[in-house]
């Protein structure tokens, strides 16, 4: 009798063990399916972003967004949009005002179009911003490379690169965010500097260099003016 009870107990335990294992396998299968669904959804969302942002940035070139505090402010606008709140800093810089105007007059219309085409912004604000900035940087670098060419000599020092940049770029564009972003990337690609400076630090360094060599740059400008008259 005891042997029979023990046998039935072992059978019951084996049955429960199989049930538990089956549930574990079913759960694992469900998790794999959900992961695949989420992966496909993410790929679809990224594909929409890549395609539509690429087309959109052929129509606008908002390089002021390449300044870190400006695109952070824009990201906060995207969060506010998703949350249904409103946030505006009244003490805005010139570039901040540009970003605010760009968002309300341009970007939110583009986002509405994106959402109509299947993109879900809520929860993907950072993905949108990262994709947007990456493509904007690529376009900006390509465009300014065509404008200025390879203007810094090989094996130039940082000082030499600064001199070439200030000499090549129009006064009104020298400290513009798109040009600074281009210049930092250019120096990296030339191997002149492994740039870890922020754009603000590079801007300060450029201004310091220009101020220290102010007379020399003025002489060069005068020489060019005189050459045009001859």
Coordinates of N, CA and C in Angstrom, one line a residue:
X1 N 0.8 -1.2 0.0 CA 0.0 0.0 0.0 C 0.9 1.3 0.0
X2 N 1.9 1.2 0.9 CA 2.8 2.4 1.0 C 3.5 2.6 -0.4
X3 N 3.9 1.5 -1.0 CA 4.6 1.6 -2.3 C 3.7 2.2 -3.4
X4 N 2.4 1.8 -3.3 CA 1.4 2.4 -4.3 C 1.2 3.8 -4.1
X5 N 1.1 4.3 -2.8 CA 0.9 5.7 -2.6 C 2.2 6.5 -3.0
X6 N 3.3 5.9 -2.8 CA 4.6 6.6 -3.2 C 4.6 6.7 -4.7
X7 N 4.2 5.6 -5.4 CA 4.2 5.7 -6.8 C 3.3 6.7 -7.4
X8 N 2.1 6.8 -6.8 CA 1.1 7.8 -7.3 C 1.6 9.2 -7.0
X9 N 2.3 9.4 -5.8 CA 2.8 10.7 -5.5 C 3.9 11.1 -6.5
X10 N 4.8 10.2 -6.9 CA 5.8 10.5 -7.8 C 5.2 10.8 -9.2
X11 N 4.2 10.1 -9.6 CA 3.5 10.4 -10.8 C 2.9 11.8 -10.8
X12 N 2.3 12.1 -9.7 CA 1.7 13.4 -9.5 C 2.7 14.5 -9.6
X13 N 3.8 14.3 -8.9 CA 4.9 15.3 -8.9 C 5.5 15.5 -10.3
X14 N 5.6 14.4 -11.1 CA 6.2 14.4 -12.4 C 5.2 15.2 -13.3
X15 N 3.9 14.9 -13.1 CA 2.8 15.6 -13.9 C 2.9 17.1 -13.7
X16 N 3.0 17.5 -12.4 CA 3.0 18.9 -12.1 C 4.3 19.6 -12.6
X17 N 5.4 18.8 -12.6 CA 6.6 19.3 -13.1 C 6.5 19.6 -14.6
X18 N 5.9 18.6 -15.3 CA 5.7 18.8 -16.7 C 4.8 20.0 -17.0
X19 N 3.8 20.2 -16.2 CA 2.9 21.3 -16.4 C 3.7 22.7 -16.2
X20 N 4.5 22.7 -15.1 CA 5.3 23.9 -14.9 C 6.2 24.2 -16.0
X21 N 6.9 23.1 -16.5 CA 7.8 23.3 -17.6 C 7.1 23.8 -18.9
X22 N 5.9 23.2 -19.1 CA 5.1 23.7 -20.3 C 4.7 25.1 -20.2
X23 N 4.4 25.6 -18.9 CA 4.0 27.0 -18.7 C 5.2 27.9 -19.0
X24 N 6.4 27.4 -18.5 CA 7.6 28.2 -18.7 C 7.9 28.3 -20.2
X25 N 7.8 27.2 -20.9 CA 8.1 27.3 -22.3 C 7.1 28.1 -23.1
X26 N 5.8 28.0 -22.7 CA 4.8 28.9 -23.3 C 5.0 30.4 -23.0
X27 N 5.4 30.7 -21.8 CA 5.7 32.1 -21.5 C 6.9 32.6 -22.3
X28 N 8.0 31.7 -22.4 CA 9.2 32.1 -23.1 C 8.8 32.3 -24.6
X29 N 8.0 31.4 -25.1 CA 7.6 31.6 -26.5 C 6.8 32.9 -26.7
X30 N 5.9 33.2 -25.7 CA 5.1 34.4 -25.8 C 6.1 35.7 -25.8
X31 N 7.1 35.6 -24.9 CA 8.0 36.7 -24.7 C 8.8 36.9 -26.0
X32 N 9.2 35.8 -26.7 CA 9.9 35.9 -27.9 C 9.1 36.5 -29.0
X33 N 7.8 36.1 -29.1 CA 6.9 36.7 -30.0 C 6.7 38.2 -29.8
X34 N 6.5 38.5 -28.5 CA 6.3 40.0 -28.2 C 7.6 40.8 -28.6
X35 N 8.7 40.2 -28.3 CA 10.0 40.9 -28.7 C 10.1 41.1 -30.2
X36 N 9.7 40.0 -30.9 CA 9.8 40.2 -32.4 C 8.8 41.2 -32.9
X37 N 7.6 41.2 -32.3 CA 6.6 42.2 -32.7 C 7.1 43.6 -32.4
X38 N 7.7 43.8 -31.2 CA 8.2 45.1 -30.8 C 9.4 45.5 -31.7
X39 N 10.2 44.5 -32.0 CA 11.4 44.8 -32.9 C 10.9 45.3 -34.3
X40 N 9.9 44.6 -34.8 CA 9.3 44.9 -36.1 C 8.7 46.3 -36.1
X41 N 8.0 46.6 -34.9 CA 7.3 47.9 -34.8 C 8.4 49.0 -34.7
X42 N 9.5 48.8 -34.0 CA 10.5 49.8 -33.9 C 11.2 50.0 -35.2
X43 N 11.4 48.9 -36.0 CA 12.1 49.0 -37.3 C 11.2 49.8 -38.2
X44 N 9.9 49.6 -38.1 CA 8.9 50.3 -38.9 C 8.9 51.8 -38.6
X45 N 8.9 52.1 -37.3 CA 8.9 53.5 -36.9 C 10.2 54.2 -37.3
X46 N 11.3 53.5 -37.2 CA 12.6 54.1 -37.6 C 12.6 54.3 -39.1
X47 N 12.1 53.3 -39.9 CA 12.0 53.4 -41.3 C 11.2 54.7 -41.7
X48 N 10.1 54.9 -41.1 CA 9.2 56.1 -41.4 C 10.0 57.3 -41.1
X49 N 10.7 57.4 -40.0 CA 11.5 58.5 -39.6 C 12.6 58.8 -40.6
X50 N 13.4 57.8 -40.9 CA 14.5 58.0 -41.9 C 14.0 58.5 -43.2
X51 N 13.0 57.9 -43.7 CA 12.5 58.3 -45.0 C 11.9 59.7 -45.0
X52 N 11.0 60.0 -44.1 CA 10.3 61.3 -44.1 C 11.2 62.4 -43.6
X53 N 12.1 62.2 -42.6 CA 13.0 63.3 -42.2 C 14.0 63.6 -43.3
X54 N 14.4 62.6 -44.0 CA 15.3 62.8 -45.2 C 14.7 63.7 -46.2
X55 N 13.4 63.4 -46.5 CA 12.7 64.3 -47.5 C 12.5 65.7 -46.9
X56 N 12.1 65.7 -45.7 CA 11.8 67.1 -45.1 C 13.0 68.0 -45.0
X57 N 14.1 67.4 -44.7 CA 15.3 68.2 -44.6 C 15.9 68.6 -45.9
X58 N 15.3 68.2 -47.0 CA 15.6 68.8 -48.3 C 14.9 70.1 -48.5
X59 N 13.9 70.4 -47.7 CA 13.2 71.6 -47.8 C 13.5 72.7 -46.8
X60 N 14.1 72.3 -45.7 CA 14.5 73.2 -44.6 C 15.9 72.9 -44.1
X61 N 16.6 73.9 -43.6 CA 18.0 73.7 -43.1 C 18.2 74.4 -41.8
X62 N 17.5 74.0 -40.7 CA 17.6 74.7 -39.4 C 18.8 74.4 -38.6
X63 N 20.0 74.9 -39.0 CA 21.2 74.6 -38.4 C 21.3 75.2 -37.0
X64 N 20.5 76.1 -36.6 CA 20.5 76.6 -35.2 C 20.2 75.5 -34.2
X65 N 19.5 74.5 -34.7 CA 19.2 73.3 -33.8 C 20.4 72.5 -33.4
X66 N 21.5 72.7 -34.1 CA 22.7 72.0 -33.8 C 23.4 72.5 -32.5
X67 N 22.9 73.6 -32.0 CA 23.5 74.0 -30.7 C 22.8 73.2 -29.6
X68 N 23.6 72.7 -28.7 CA 23.0 71.8 -27.7 C 21.9 72.3 -26.9
X69 N 22.0 73.5 -26.3 CA 20.9 73.9 -25.5 C 19.6 74.2 -26.3
X70 N 19.8 74.5 -27.6 CA 18.7 74.8 -28.5 C 17.9 73.5 -28.8
X71 N 18.7 72.4 -29.2 CA 17.9 71.2 -29.5 C 17.4 70.5 -28.2
X72 N 18.0 70.8 -27.0 CA 17.4 70.3 -25.8 C 16.0 71.0 -25.5
X73 N 16.0 72.3 -25.8 CA 14.8 73.1 -25.6 C 13.7 72.6 -26.6
X74 N 14.1 72.2 -27.8 CA 13.1 71.7 -28.8 C 12.6 70.3 -28.3
X75 N 13.5 69.5 -27.7 CA 13.1 68.2 -27.2 C 12.1 68.4 -26.1
X76 N 12.3 69.4 -25.3 CA 11.3 69.7 -24.2 C 10.0 70.1 -24.8
X77 N 10.0 70.8 -25.9 CA 8.7 71.1 -26.6 C 8.0 69.9 -27.1
X78 N 8.8 68.9 -27.5 CA 8.2 67.6 -28.0 C 7.6 66.9 -26.8
X79 N 8.3 66.9 -25.7 CA 7.7 66.3 -24.5 C 6.4 67.0 -24.0
X80 N 6.5 68.3 -24.1 CA 5.3 69.1 -23.7 C 4.1 68.7 -24.6
X81 N 4.4 68.6 -25.9 CA 3.3 68.2 -26.8 C 2.7 66.9 -26.5
X82 N 3.6 65.9 -26.2 CA 3.0 64.6 -25.8 C 2.2 64.6 -24.5
X83 N 2.7 65.4 -23.6 CA 2.0 65.5 -22.3 C 0.8 66.4 -22.3
X84 N 0.6 67.2 -23.4 CA -0.5 68.1 -23.5 C -0.3 69.3 -22.6
X85 N 1.0 69.7 -22.4 CA 1.3 70.9 -21.5 C 1.9 72.0 -22.4
X86 N 2.1 73.1 -21.8 CA 2.8 74.2 -22.5 C 3.9 74.8 -21.7
X87 N 5.0 75.0 -22.3 CA 6.2 75.5 -21.5 C 7.0 76.5 -22.4
X88 N 7.1 77.7 -21.9 CA 7.8 78.7 -22.7 C 8.7 79.5 -21.8
X89 N 10.0 79.6 -22.1 CA 10.9 80.4 -21.4 C 11.0 81.8 -22.0
X90 N 10.6 82.8 -21.2 CA 10.5 84.2 -21.7 C 11.8 84.8 -22.0
X91 N 12.9 84.4 -21.3 CA 14.2 84.9 -21.5 C 15.0 84.1 -22.5
X92 N 14.6 84.1 -23.7 CA 15.1 83.2 -24.8 C 16.2 84.0 -25.5
X93 N 17.3 83.2 -25.9 CA 18.3 83.8 -26.8 C 17.7 83.9 -28.2
X94 N 18.5 84.5 -29.1 CA 18.1 84.6 -30.5 C 17.8 83.2 -31.1
X95 N 18.7 82.3 -30.9 CA 18.6 80.9 -31.5 C 17.4 80.2 -30.8
X96 N 17.2 80.4 -29.5 CA 16.0 79.8 -28.9 C 14.7 80.3 -29.5
X97 N 14.7 81.6 -29.8 CA 13.5 82.2 -30.4 C 13.3 81.5 -31.8
X98 N 14.4 81.3 -32.5 CA 14.3 80.7 -33.8 C 13.7 79.3 -33.7
X99 N 14.2 78.5 -32.7 CA 13.7 77.2 -32.4 C 12.2 77.2 -32.1
X100 N 11.8 78.1 -31.3 CA 10.4 78.2 -30.9 C 9.6 78.5 -32.1
X101 N 10.0 79.4 -32.9 CA 9.3 79.8 -34.1 C 9.2 78.6 -35.1
X102 N 10.4 77.9 -35.2 CA 10.5 76.8 -36.2 C 9.5 75.7 -35.7
X103 N 9.5 75.4 -34.4 CA 8.6 74.4 -33.9 C 7.1 74.7 -34.2
X104 N 6.7 75.9 -33.9 CA 5.3 76.2 -34.1 C 4.9 76.5 -35.5
X105 N 5.8 76.9 -36.3 CA 5.4 77.3 -37.7 C 5.8 76.2 -38.7
X106 N 6.7 75.3 -38.3 CA 7.1 74.2 -39.3 C 7.0 72.8 -38.7
X107 N 7.7 72.6 -37.6 CA 8.0 71.2 -37.2 C 6.7 70.5 -36.7
X108 N 5.9 71.2 -36.0 CA 4.7 70.5 -35.5 C 3.7 70.1 -36.6
X109 N 3.8 70.8 -37.8 CA 3.0 70.4 -38.9 C 3.6 69.2 -39.6
X110 N 5.0 69.1 -39.6 CA 5.7 67.9 -40.1 C 5.4 66.7 -39.2
X111 N 5.4 66.9 -37.9 CA 5.1 65.8 -37.0 C 3.7 65.3 -37.2
X112 N 2.7 66.2 -37.4 CA 1.3 65.8 -37.7 C 1.3 64.9 -38.9
X113 N 2.1 65.3 -39.9 CA 2.1 64.5 -41.2 C 2.7 63.1 -40.9
X114 N 3.8 63.1 -40.1 CA 4.4 61.9 -39.7 C 3.5 60.9 -39.0
X115 N 2.7 61.5 -38.1 CA 1.7 60.7 -37.3 C 0.6 60.1 -38.2
X116 N 0.3 60.9 -39.2 CA -0.7 60.5 -40.2 C -0.2 59.3 -41.0
X117 N 1.1 59.3 -41.1 CA 1.7 58.2 -41.9 C 2.2 57.0 -41.0
X118 N 1.8 57.0 -39.8 CA 2.0 55.9 -38.9 C 3.0 56.0 -37.8
X119 N 3.7 57.1 -37.7 CA 4.7 57.3 -36.6 C 4.0 57.7 -35.4
X120 N 4.4 57.1 -34.2 CA 3.8 57.5 -32.9 C 4.9 58.3 -32.2
X121 N 4.6 59.6 -31.9 CA 5.6 60.4 -31.3 C 5.7 60.1 -29.8
X122 N 4.6 59.9 -29.1 CA 4.6 59.8 -27.7 C 5.5 58.6 -27.3
X123 N 6.5 58.9 -26.5 CA 7.5 57.8 -26.0 C 8.7 57.7 -27.0
X124 N 8.6 58.4 -28.1 CA 9.7 58.3 -29.1 C 10.3 59.7 -29.4
X125 N 10.2 60.6 -28.5 CA 10.6 62.0 -28.7 C 12.2 62.0 -28.9
X126 N 12.9 61.3 -28.1 CA 14.3 61.2 -28.2 C 14.8 60.6 -29.5
X127 N 14.1 59.5 -29.9 CA 14.4 58.9 -31.1 C 14.2 59.8 -32.3
X128 N 13.1 60.6 -32.3 CA 12.8 61.5 -33.3 C 13.9 62.6 -33.4
X129 N 14.3 63.1 -32.2 CA 15.3 64.2 -32.1 C 16.6 63.7 -32.6
X130 N 17.0 62.5 -32.2 CA 18.3 62.0 -32.5 C 18.4 61.8 -34.1
X131 N 17.3 61.2 -34.6 CA 17.3 60.9 -36.1 C 17.3 62.2 -36.8
X132 N 16.6 63.2 -36.4 CA 16.5 64.5 -37.0 C 17.9 65.2 -37.0
X133 N 18.5 65.2 -35.9 CA 19.8 65.9 -35.7 C 20.9 65.2 -36.5
X134 N 20.9 63.9 -36.5 CA 21.9 63.1 -37.3 C 21.8 63.4 -38.8
X135 N 20.6 63.4 -39.3 CA 20.4 63.8 -40.7 C 20.7 65.2 -41.0
X136 N 20.4 66.1 -40.1 CA 20.7 67.5 -40.3 C 22.2 67.7 -40.3
X137 N 22.9 67.1 -39.4 CA 24.4 67.2 -39.4 C 25.0 66.7 -40.7
X138 N 24.5 65.5 -41.1 CA 25.0 65.0 -42.4 C 24.8 66.0 -43.5
X139 N 23.6 66.5 -43.6 CA 23.3 67.5 -44.7 C 24.2 68.7 -44.6
X140 N 24.3 69.2 -43.4 CA 25.1 70.4 -43.1 C 26.6 70.2 -43.5
X141 N 27.1 69.1 -43.1 CA 28.5 68.8 -43.3 C 28.8 68.6 -44.8
X142 N 27.9 67.9 -45.5 CA 28.0 67.8 -46.9 C 27.9 69.1 -47.7
X143 N 27.0 69.9 -47.3 CA 26.8 71.2 -47.9 C 28.0 72.1 -47.7
X144 N 28.5 72.2 -46.5 CA 29.6 73.2 -46.2 C 30.9 72.6 -46.7
X145 N 31.0 71.3 -46.8 CA 32.2 70.7 -47.5 C 32.3 71.1 -48.9
X146 N 31.2 71.2 -49.6 CA 31.1 71.6 -51.0 C 31.5 73.1 -51.1
X147 N 31.0 73.9 -50.1 CA 31.3 75.3 -50.1 C 32.7 75.6 -49.9
X148 N 33.4 75.0 -48.9 CA 34.7 75.4 -48.5 C 35.8 74.5 -49.0
X149 N 35.4 73.3 -49.4 CA 36.5 72.3 -49.8 C 37.4 71.9 -48.7
X150 N 38.6 71.5 -49.0 CA 39.6 71.1 -48.0 C 40.5 72.2 -47.7
X151 N 40.0 73.1 -46.8 CA 40.7 74.4 -46.6 C 41.8 74.5 -45.6
X152 N 42.0 73.4 -44.9 CA 43.1 73.3 -43.9 C 44.2 72.4 -44.4
X153 N 45.4 72.9 -44.4 CA 46.5 72.0 -44.9 C 46.7 70.8 -44.0
X154 N 47.3 69.7 -44.6 CA 47.6 68.5 -43.9 C 48.6 68.8 -42.8
X155 N 48.5 68.1 -41.6 CA 49.4 68.2 -40.5 C 49.4 69.6 -39.9
X156 N 48.3 70.4 -40.1 CA 48.2 71.7 -39.5 C 47.9 71.5 -38.0
X157 N 48.3 72.5 -37.2 CA 48.1 72.6 -35.8 C 46.7 73.1 -35.6
X158 N 46.2 73.1 -34.3 CA 44.9 73.7 -34.0 C 44.9 75.2 -34.4
X159 N 46.0 75.8 -34.0 CA 46.1 77.3 -34.3 C 46.1 77.5 -35.8
X160 N 46.8 76.7 -36.6 CA 46.7 76.8 -38.0 C 45.3 76.6 -38.6
X161 N 44.6 75.6 -38.0 CA 43.3 75.3 -38.5 C 42.3 76.5 -38.1
X162 N 42.5 77.1 -36.9 CA 41.7 78.2 -36.6 C 42.0 79.4 -37.6
X163 N 43.2 79.6 -37.9 CA 43.5 80.7 -38.8 C 42.9 80.4 -40.2
X164 N 43.0 79.2 -40.7 CA 42.4 78.9 -42.0 C 40.9 79.0 -42.0
X165 N 40.3 78.6 -40.9 CA 38.8 78.7 -40.7 C 38.4 80.2 -40.7
X166 N 39.0 81.0 -39.9 CA 38.6 82.4 -39.8 C 38.9 83.1 -41.1
X167 N 39.9 82.7 -41.8 CA 40.2 83.3 -43.1 C 39.3 82.9 -44.2
X168 N 38.7 81.7 -44.1 CA 37.9 81.2 -45.2 C 36.4 81.5 -45.0
X169 N 35.9 81.6 -43.8 CA 34.5 81.8 -43.6 C 34.1 83.2 -43.4
X170 N 33.0 83.6 -44.0 CA 32.5 85.0 -43.9 C 32.3 85.3 -42.4
X171 N 32.5 86.6 -42.1 CA 32.4 87.1 -40.7 C 31.0 86.7 -40.1
X172 N 30.0 86.9 -40.8 CA 28.6 86.6 -40.3 C 28.4 85.2 -40.0
X173 N 29.2 84.3 -40.6 CA 28.9 82.8 -40.4 C 29.9 82.1 -39.5
X174 N 30.9 82.8 -39.1 CA 32.0 82.1 -38.3 C 31.5 81.4 -37.1
X175 N 30.6 82.1 -36.4 CA 30.2 81.5 -35.1 C 28.7 81.0 -35.1
X176 N 28.2 80.8 -36.3 CA 26.9 80.2 -36.5 C 27.0 78.7 -36.2
X177 N 25.9 78.2 -35.6 CA 26.0 76.8 -35.0 C 26.3 75.8 -36.1
X178 N 25.7 75.9 -37.3 CA 26.0 75.0 -38.4 C 27.5 75.0 -38.8
X179 N 28.1 76.1 -38.8 CA 29.5 76.2 -39.2 C 30.4 75.6 -38.1
X180 N 30.1 75.9 -36.9 CA 30.9 75.4 -35.8 C 30.8 73.8 -35.7
X181 N 29.6 73.3 -35.9 CA 29.4 71.9 -36.0 C 30.2 71.3 -37.1
X182 N 30.1 71.9 -38.3 CA 30.9 71.4 -39.4 C 32.4 71.5 -39.1
X183 N 32.9 72.5 -38.5 CA 34.3 72.7 -38.3 C 34.8 71.6 -37.3
X184 N 34.0 71.4 -36.3 CA 34.4 70.3 -35.3 C 34.6 69.0 -36.0
X185 N 33.6 68.6 -36.8 CA 33.6 67.3 -37.5 C 34.8 67.3 -38.5
X186 N 35.0 68.4 -39.2 CA 36.1 68.5 -40.1 C 37.4 68.3 -39.5
X187 N 37.6 68.9 -38.3 CA 38.9 68.7 -37.6 C 39.1 67.2 -37.2
X188 N 38.0 66.6 -36.8 CA 38.1 65.2 -36.4 C 38.5 64.3 -37.6
X189 N 37.8 64.6 -38.7 CA 38.1 63.8 -39.9 C 39.5 64.0 -40.5
X190 N 40.0 65.3 -40.3 CA 41.3 65.6 -40.8 C 42.4 65.0 -39.8
X191 N 42.0 64.6 -38.7 CA 42.9 64.0 -37.7 C 43.7 65.1 -37.0
X192 N 43.3 66.4 -37.1 CA 43.9 67.5 -36.5 C 43.6 67.5 -35.0
X193 N 42.4 67.1 -34.7 CA 42.1 67.1 -33.2 C 41.0 66.1 -33.0
X194 N 41.2 65.4 -31.9 CA 40.1 64.5 -31.4 C 39.2 65.3 -30.6
X195 N 38.2 65.9 -31.2 CA 37.5 67.0 -30.6 C 36.6 66.5 -29.4
X196 N 36.9 66.9 -28.2 CA 36.1 66.6 -27.1 C 35.5 67.9 -26.5
X197 N 35.9 69.1 -27.2 CA 35.3 70.3 -26.7 C 33.9 70.4 -27.1
X198 N 33.1 71.1 -26.2 CA 31.8 71.5 -26.6 C 31.8 72.6 -27.7
X199 N 30.7 72.8 -28.4 CA 30.7 73.8 -29.4 C 30.9 75.2 -28.7
X200 N 30.4 75.4 -27.5 CA 30.6 76.6 -26.8 C 32.1 76.9 -26.5
X201 N 32.8 75.8 -26.1 CA 34.2 76.0 -25.8 C 35.0 76.3 -27.0
X202 N 34.6 75.6 -28.1 CA 35.3 75.9 -29.4 C 35.1 77.3 -29.8
X203 N 33.9 77.7 -29.6 CA 33.5 79.1 -30.0 C 34.4 80.1 -29.2
X204 N 34.5 79.8 -27.9 CA 35.3 80.7 -27.1 C 36.8 80.7 -27.5
X205 N 37.3 79.5 -27.8 CA 38.7 79.4 -28.3 C 38.9 80.1 -29.6
X206 N 38.0 80.0 -30.5 CA 38.1 80.7 -31.8 C 38.1 82.2 -31.6
X207 N 37.2 82.7 -30.7 CA 37.1 84.1 -30.4 C 38.4 84.6 -29.8
X208 N 39.0 83.8 -28.9 CA 40.2 84.2 -28.3 C 41.3 84.3 -29.3
X209 N 41.4 83.3 -30.2 CA 42.4 83.3 -31.2 C 42.2 84.5 -32.2
X210 N 41.0 84.8 -32.6 CA 40.7 85.9 -33.5 C 41.1 87.2 -32.8
X211 N 40.8 87.3 -31.5 CA 41.1 88.6 -30.8 C 42.6 88.8 -30.7
X212 N 43.3 87.6 -30.4 CA 44.8 87.7 -30.3 C 45.5 88.1 -31.6
X213 N 44.8 87.8 -32.7 CA 45.5 88.0 -34.1 C 44.6 89.0 -34.9
X214 N 43.9 89.8 -34.2 CA 43.0 90.8 -34.8 C 43.7 91.6 -35.9
X215 N 44.8 92.2 -35.6 CA 45.5 93.1 -36.5 C 45.9 92.3 -37.8
X216 N 46.4 91.1 -37.6 CA 46.8 90.3 -38.8 C 45.7 90.0 -39.7
X217 N 44.5 89.7 -39.1 CA 43.3 89.4 -39.9 C 42.8 90.6 -40.7
X218 N 42.9 91.8 -40.0 CA 42.5 93.0 -40.6 C 43.4 93.4 -41.8
X219 N 44.7 93.1 -41.7 CA 45.7 93.3 -42.8 C 45.4 92.4 -44.0
X220 N 45.0 91.2 -43.7 CA 44.7 90.2 -44.8 C 43.4 90.7 -45.5
X221 N 42.4 91.2 -44.7 CA 41.2 91.6 -45.3 C 41.5 92.8 -46.2
X222 N 42.3 93.7 -45.8 CA 42.7 94.9 -46.6 C 43.4 94.5 -47.8
X223 N 44.3 93.6 -47.7 CA 45.1 93.1 -48.9 C 44.1 92.5 -50.0
X224 N 43.1 91.8 -49.5 CA 42.2 91.2 -50.5 C 41.3 92.3 -51.1
X225 N 41.0 93.3 -50.4 CA 40.2 94.4 -50.9 C 41.0 95.1 -52.0
X226 N 42.3 95.3 -51.7 CA 43.2 96.0 -52.6 C 43.4 95.2 -53.9
X227 N 43.5 93.9 -53.7 CA 43.7 93.0 -54.9 C 42.5 93.1 -55.8
X228 N 41.3 93.3 -55.3 CA 40.1 93.4 -56.1 C 40.1 94.6 -57.0
X229 N 40.8 95.7 -56.5 CA 40.8 96.9 -57.3 C 41.9 96.9 -58.4
X230 N 42.8 96.0 -58.3 CA 43.9 96.0 -59.3 C 43.6 95.2 -60.5

